[in-house]
mmCIF file of C-alpha atoms in Angstrom:
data_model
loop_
_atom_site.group_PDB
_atom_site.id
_atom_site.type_symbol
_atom_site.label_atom_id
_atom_site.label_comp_id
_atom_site.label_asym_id
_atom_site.label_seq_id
_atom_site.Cartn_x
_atom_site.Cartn_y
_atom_site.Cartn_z
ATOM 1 C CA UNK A 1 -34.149 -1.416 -19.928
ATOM 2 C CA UNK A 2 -36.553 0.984 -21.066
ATOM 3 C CA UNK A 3 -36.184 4.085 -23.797
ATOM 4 C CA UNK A 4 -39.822 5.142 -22.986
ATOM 5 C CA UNK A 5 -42.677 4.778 -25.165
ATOM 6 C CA UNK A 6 -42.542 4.114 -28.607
ATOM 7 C CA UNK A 7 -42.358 6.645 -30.819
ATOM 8 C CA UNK A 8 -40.851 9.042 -27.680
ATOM 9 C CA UNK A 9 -37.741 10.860 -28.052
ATOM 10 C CA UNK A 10 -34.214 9.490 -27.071
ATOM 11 C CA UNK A 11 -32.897 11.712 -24.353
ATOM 12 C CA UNK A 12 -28.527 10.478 -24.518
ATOM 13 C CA UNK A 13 -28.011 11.647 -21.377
ATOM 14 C CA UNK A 14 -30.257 9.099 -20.202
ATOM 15 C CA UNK A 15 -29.529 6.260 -21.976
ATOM 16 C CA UNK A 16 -27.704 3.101 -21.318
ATOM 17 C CA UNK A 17 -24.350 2.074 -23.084
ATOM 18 C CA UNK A 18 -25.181 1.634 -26.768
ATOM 19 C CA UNK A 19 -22.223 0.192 -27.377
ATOM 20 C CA UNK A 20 -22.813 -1.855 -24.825
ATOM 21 C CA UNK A 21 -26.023 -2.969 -25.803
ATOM 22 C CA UNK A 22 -24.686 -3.628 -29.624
ATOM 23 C CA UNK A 23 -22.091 -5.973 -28.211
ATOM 24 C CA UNK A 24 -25.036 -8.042 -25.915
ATOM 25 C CA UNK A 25 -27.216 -8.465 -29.159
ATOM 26 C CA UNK A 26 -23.966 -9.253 -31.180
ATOM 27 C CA UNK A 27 -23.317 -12.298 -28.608
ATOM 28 C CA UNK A 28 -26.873 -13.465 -28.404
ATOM 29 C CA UNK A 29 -27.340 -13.826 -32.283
ATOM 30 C CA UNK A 30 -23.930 -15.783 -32.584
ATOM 31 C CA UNK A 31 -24.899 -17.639 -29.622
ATOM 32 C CA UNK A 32 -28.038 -18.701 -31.358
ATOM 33 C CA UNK A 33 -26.545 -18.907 -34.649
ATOM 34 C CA UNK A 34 -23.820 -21.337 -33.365
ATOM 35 C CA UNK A 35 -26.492 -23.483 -31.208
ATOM 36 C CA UNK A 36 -28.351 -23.776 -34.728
ATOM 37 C CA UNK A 37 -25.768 -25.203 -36.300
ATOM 38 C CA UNK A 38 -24.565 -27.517 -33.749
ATOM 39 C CA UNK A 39 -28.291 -28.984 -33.287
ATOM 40 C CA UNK A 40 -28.039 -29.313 -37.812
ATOM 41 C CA UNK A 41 -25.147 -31.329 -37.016
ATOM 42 C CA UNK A 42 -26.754 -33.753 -34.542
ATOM 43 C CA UNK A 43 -29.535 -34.080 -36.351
ATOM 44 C CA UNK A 44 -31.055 -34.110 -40.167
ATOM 45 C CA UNK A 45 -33.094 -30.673 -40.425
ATOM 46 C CA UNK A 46 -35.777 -32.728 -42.862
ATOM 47 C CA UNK A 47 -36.782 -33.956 -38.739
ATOM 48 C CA UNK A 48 -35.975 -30.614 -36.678
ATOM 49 C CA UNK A 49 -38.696 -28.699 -35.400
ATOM 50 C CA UNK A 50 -38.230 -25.479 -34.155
ATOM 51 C CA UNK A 51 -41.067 -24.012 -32.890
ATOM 52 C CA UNK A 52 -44.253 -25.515 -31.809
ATOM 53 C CA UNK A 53 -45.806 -23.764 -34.632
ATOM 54 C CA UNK A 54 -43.315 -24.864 -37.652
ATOM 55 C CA UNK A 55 -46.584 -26.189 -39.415
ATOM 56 C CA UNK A 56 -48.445 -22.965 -39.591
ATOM 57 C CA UNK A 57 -45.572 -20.520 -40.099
ATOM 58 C CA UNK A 58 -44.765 -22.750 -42.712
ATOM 59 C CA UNK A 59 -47.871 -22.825 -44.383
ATOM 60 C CA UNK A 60 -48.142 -19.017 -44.038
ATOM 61 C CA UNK A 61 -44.833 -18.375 -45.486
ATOM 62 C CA UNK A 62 -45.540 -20.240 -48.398
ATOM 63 C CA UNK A 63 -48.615 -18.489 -48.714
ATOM 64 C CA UNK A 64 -47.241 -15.032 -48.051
ATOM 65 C CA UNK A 65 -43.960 -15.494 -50.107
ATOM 66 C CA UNK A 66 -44.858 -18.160 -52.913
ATOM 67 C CA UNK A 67 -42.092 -16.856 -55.047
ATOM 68 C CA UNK A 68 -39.611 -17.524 -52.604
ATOM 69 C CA UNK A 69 -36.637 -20.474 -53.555
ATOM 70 C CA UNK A 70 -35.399 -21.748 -50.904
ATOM 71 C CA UNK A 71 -32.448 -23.068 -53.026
ATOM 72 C CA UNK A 72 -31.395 -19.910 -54.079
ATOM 73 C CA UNK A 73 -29.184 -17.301 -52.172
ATOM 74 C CA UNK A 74 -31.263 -14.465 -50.869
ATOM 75 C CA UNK A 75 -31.744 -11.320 -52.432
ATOM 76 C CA UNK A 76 -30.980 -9.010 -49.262
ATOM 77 C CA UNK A 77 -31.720 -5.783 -50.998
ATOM 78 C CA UNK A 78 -35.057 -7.158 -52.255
ATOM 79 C CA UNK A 79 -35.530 -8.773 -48.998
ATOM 80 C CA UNK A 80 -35.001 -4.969 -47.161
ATOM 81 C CA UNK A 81 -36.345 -2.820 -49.616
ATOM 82 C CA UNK A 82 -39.244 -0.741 -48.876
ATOM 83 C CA UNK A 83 -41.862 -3.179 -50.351
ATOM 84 C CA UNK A 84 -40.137 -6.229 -48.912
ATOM 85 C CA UNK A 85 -40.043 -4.737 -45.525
ATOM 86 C CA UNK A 86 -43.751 -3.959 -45.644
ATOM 87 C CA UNK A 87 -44.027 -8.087 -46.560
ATOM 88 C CA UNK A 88 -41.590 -8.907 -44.149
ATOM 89 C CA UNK A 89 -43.485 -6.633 -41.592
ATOM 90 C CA UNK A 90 -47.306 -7.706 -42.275
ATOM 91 C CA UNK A 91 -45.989 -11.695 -41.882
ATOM 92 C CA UNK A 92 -43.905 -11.222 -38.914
ATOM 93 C CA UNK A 93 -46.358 -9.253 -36.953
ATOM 94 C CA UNK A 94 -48.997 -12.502 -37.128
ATOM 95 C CA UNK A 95 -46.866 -13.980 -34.330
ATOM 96 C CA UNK A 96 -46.030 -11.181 -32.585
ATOM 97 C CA UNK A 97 -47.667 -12.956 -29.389
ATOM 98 C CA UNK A 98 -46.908 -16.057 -30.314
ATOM 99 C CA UNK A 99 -43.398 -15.958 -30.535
ATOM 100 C CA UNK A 100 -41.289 -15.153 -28.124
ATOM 101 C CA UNK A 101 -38.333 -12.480 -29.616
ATOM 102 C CA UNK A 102 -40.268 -12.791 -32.977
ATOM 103 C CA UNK A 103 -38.764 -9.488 -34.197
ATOM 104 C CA UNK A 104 -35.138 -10.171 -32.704
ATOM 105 C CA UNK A 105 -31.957 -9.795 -34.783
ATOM 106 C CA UNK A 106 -30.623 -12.910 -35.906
ATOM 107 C CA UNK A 107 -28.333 -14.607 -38.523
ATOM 108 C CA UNK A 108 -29.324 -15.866 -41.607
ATOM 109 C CA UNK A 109 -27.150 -17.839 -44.408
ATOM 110 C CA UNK A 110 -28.065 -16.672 -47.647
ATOM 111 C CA UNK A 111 -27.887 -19.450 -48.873
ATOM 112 C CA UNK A 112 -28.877 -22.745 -47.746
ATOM 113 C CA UNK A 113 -25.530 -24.732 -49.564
ATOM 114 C CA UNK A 114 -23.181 -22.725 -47.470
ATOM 115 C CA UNK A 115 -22.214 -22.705 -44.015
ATOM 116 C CA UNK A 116 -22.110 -19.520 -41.764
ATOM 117 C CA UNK A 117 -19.369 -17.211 -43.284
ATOM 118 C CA UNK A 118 -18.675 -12.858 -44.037
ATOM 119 C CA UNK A 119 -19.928 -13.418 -47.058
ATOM 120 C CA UNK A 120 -23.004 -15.803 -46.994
ATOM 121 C CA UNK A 121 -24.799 -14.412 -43.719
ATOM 122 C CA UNK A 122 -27.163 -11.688 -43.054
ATOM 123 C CA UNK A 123 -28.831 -9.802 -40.411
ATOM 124 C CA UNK A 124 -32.499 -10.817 -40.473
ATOM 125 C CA UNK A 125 -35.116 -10.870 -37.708
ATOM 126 C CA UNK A 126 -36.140 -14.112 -35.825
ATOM 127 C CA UNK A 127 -39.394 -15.024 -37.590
ATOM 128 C CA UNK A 128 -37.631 -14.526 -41.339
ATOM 129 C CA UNK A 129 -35.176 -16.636 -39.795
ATOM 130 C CA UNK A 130 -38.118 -19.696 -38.826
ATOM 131 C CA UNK A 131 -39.914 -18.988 -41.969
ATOM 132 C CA UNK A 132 -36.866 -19.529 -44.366
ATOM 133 C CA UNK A 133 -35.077 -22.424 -41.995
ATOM 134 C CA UNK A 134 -38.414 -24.090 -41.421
ATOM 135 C CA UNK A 135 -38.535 -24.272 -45.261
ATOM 136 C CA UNK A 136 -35.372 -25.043 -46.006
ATOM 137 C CA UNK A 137 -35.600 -28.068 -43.554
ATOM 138 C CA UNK A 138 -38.661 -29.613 -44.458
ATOM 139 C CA UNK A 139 -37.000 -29.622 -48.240
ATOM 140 C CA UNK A 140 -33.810 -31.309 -46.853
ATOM 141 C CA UNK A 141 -31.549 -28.813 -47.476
ATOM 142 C CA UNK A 142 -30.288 -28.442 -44.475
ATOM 143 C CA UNK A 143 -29.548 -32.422 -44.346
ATOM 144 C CA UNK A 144 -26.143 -32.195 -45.327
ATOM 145 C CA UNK A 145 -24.742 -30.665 -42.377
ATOM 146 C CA UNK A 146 -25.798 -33.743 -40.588
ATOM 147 C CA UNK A 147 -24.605 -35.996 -43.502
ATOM 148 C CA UNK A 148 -20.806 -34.031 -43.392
ATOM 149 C CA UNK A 149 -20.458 -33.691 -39.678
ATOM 150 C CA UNK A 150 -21.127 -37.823 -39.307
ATOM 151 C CA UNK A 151 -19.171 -38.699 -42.788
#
């Protein structure tokens, strides 16, 4: 589907369903989100890859964001204020061809102790999704979804 260019105004009277089109993304991020956590069940995240360029995105993202804790729940309105969408934005558009759906809504626990719930996920796009999974795996702390689904 296209809405024209960018920047172009939305004509309603020619667009497609939004509602529609709400409900299609809102299926293909829990889709994802539940194939995630399956695949963290199966196997450790401390050995998960998930992209073919883990290693750089992780370097980058430790670069970019050296503040960041992965340990610690996310600050979402720090993470989405003006300033940390300018951050977000300047590392996310690096792999805008390199990606594929780099800037597609996804689901993101806040907080790496908790499993996917109301209260502990949020909306983030795909590539804050790699950075902060990527990290949180190669720290282990994704292990213990493994470790509870084969206790």
């Amino acid at each position: 589907m296209s809405l024209g260019p960018a920047g172009a105004s939305l004509n309603p009277d020619q667009a497609e369903n939004f509602e529609d089109m709400e409900k299609q993304f809102a299926v293909k991020a829990v889709q994802h989100m539940t194939t995630y956590w399956a695949i963290l069940e199966k196997m450790k995240g401390s050995q998960l890859r998930l992209t073919k360029m883990d290693d750089e995105i992780y370097e980058h993202f430790k670069t970019d964001f050296p503040e960041f804790d992965p340990t610690e729940t996310i600050d979402e309105d720090k993470m989405k204020s003006k300033e940390g969408k300018e951050r977000w934005r300047n590392f996310m558009m690096t792999y805008e061809k390199k990606i594929d759906d780099y800037n597609f809504g996804t689901m993101l626990r806040s907080n790496p102790k908790y499993e996917y719930g109301e209260k502990e996920t949020i909306f983030a796009m795909r590539m804050q999704f790699y950075a902060i999974e990527i990290l949180r795996n190669r720290q282990g702390l994704n292990d213990w979804i493994y470790e509870q689904a084969h206790a």
